[in-house]
Coordinates of C-alpha atoms in Angstrom, one line a residue:
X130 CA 1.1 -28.0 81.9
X131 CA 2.7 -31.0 82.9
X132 CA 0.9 -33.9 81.8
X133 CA 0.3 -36.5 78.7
X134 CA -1.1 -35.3 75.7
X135 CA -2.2 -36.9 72.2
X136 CA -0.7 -34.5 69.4
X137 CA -4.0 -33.7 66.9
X138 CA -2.6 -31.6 63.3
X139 CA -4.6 -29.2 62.0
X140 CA -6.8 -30.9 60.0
X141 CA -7.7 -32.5 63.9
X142 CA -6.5 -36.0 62.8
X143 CA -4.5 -37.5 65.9
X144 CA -0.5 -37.6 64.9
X145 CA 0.6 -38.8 68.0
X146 CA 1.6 -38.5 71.7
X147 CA 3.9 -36.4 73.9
X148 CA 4.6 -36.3 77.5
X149 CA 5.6 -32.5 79.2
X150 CA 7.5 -32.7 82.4
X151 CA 7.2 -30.6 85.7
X152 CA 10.5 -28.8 84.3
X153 CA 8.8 -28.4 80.8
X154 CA 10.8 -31.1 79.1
X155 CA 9.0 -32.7 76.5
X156 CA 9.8 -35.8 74.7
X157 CA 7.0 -37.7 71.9
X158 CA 6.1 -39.7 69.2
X159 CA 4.4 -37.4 66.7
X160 CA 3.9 -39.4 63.2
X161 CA 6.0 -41.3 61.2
X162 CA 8.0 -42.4 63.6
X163 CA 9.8 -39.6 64.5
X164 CA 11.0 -38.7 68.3
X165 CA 10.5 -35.1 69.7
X166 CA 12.1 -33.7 72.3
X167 CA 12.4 -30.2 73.7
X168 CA 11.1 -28.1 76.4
X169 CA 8.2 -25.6 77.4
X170 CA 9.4 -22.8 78.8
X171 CA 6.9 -20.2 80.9
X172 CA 8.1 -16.6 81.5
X173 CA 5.5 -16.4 83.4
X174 CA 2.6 -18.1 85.2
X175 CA 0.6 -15.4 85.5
X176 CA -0.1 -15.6 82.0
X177 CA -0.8 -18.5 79.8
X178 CA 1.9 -18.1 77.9
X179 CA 5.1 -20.8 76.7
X180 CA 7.8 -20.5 74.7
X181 CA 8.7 -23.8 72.5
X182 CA 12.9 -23.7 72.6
X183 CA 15.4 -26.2 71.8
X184 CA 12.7 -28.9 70.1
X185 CA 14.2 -31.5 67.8
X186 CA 12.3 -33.7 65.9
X187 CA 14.0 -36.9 64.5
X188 CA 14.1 -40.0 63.0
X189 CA 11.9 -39.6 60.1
X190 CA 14.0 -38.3 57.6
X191 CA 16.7 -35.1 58.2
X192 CA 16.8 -33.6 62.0
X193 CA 14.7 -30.6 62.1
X194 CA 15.6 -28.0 65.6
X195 CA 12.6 -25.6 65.7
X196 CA 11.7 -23.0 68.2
X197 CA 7.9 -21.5 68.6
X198 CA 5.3 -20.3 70.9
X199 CA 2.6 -21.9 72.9
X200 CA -0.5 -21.1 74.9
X201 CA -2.7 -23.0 77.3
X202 CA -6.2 -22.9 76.9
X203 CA -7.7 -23.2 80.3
X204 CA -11.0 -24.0 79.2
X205 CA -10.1 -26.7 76.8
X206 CA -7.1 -28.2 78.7
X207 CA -5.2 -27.8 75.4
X208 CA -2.2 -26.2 74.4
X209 CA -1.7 -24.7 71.1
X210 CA 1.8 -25.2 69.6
X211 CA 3.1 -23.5 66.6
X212 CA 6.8 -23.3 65.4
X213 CA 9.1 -23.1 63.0
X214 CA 12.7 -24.0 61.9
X215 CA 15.0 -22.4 58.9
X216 CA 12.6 -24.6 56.4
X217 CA 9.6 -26.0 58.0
X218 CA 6.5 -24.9 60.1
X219 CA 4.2 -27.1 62.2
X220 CA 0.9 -26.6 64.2
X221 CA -0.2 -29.2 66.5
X222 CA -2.8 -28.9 69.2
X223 CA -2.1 -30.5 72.3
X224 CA -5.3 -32.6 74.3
X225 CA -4.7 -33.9 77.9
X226 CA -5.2 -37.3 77.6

């Protein structure tokens, strides 16, 4: 999964970009000028399957940590993120740029 990738909300308008390390660490600029950084965890690769854990996003108001889930979408090259924190939820689909 390691790669660049434009962040597209749900409505498919394109929020932003965010860069996944080897080692799943992520780090991006989703809208409003906020920072995200986290990483992508796989259990395992025989499934296409990631957990979101230790994601931040900052910057743009109060700090928001949020775990979630992920999957990969072989066919697409996309992964589908959604995850939540104690107040807010987001959705983002991730394209290989």
């Amino acid at each position: 999964m390691a790669g660049d990738y434009d962040i597209y909300a749900v409505d498919g308008s394109l929020i932003g970009s965010i860069t996944i390390q080897a080692d799943g660490t992520l780090s991006g600029a989703p809208q409003l000028g906020c920072q995200v950084s986290g990483n992508l965890v796989v259990p395992d690769t025989e499934f296409n399957q990631a957990y979101l854990s230790g994601a931040s996003i900052a910057g743009c108001g109060e700090t928001v940590y949020a775990e979630g889930a992920a999957v990969y979408r072989k066919s697409t090259d996309e992964i589908l993120v959604a995850a939540a924190s104690d107040t807010t939820g987001f959705s983002w689909t991730l394209k290989r740029q």
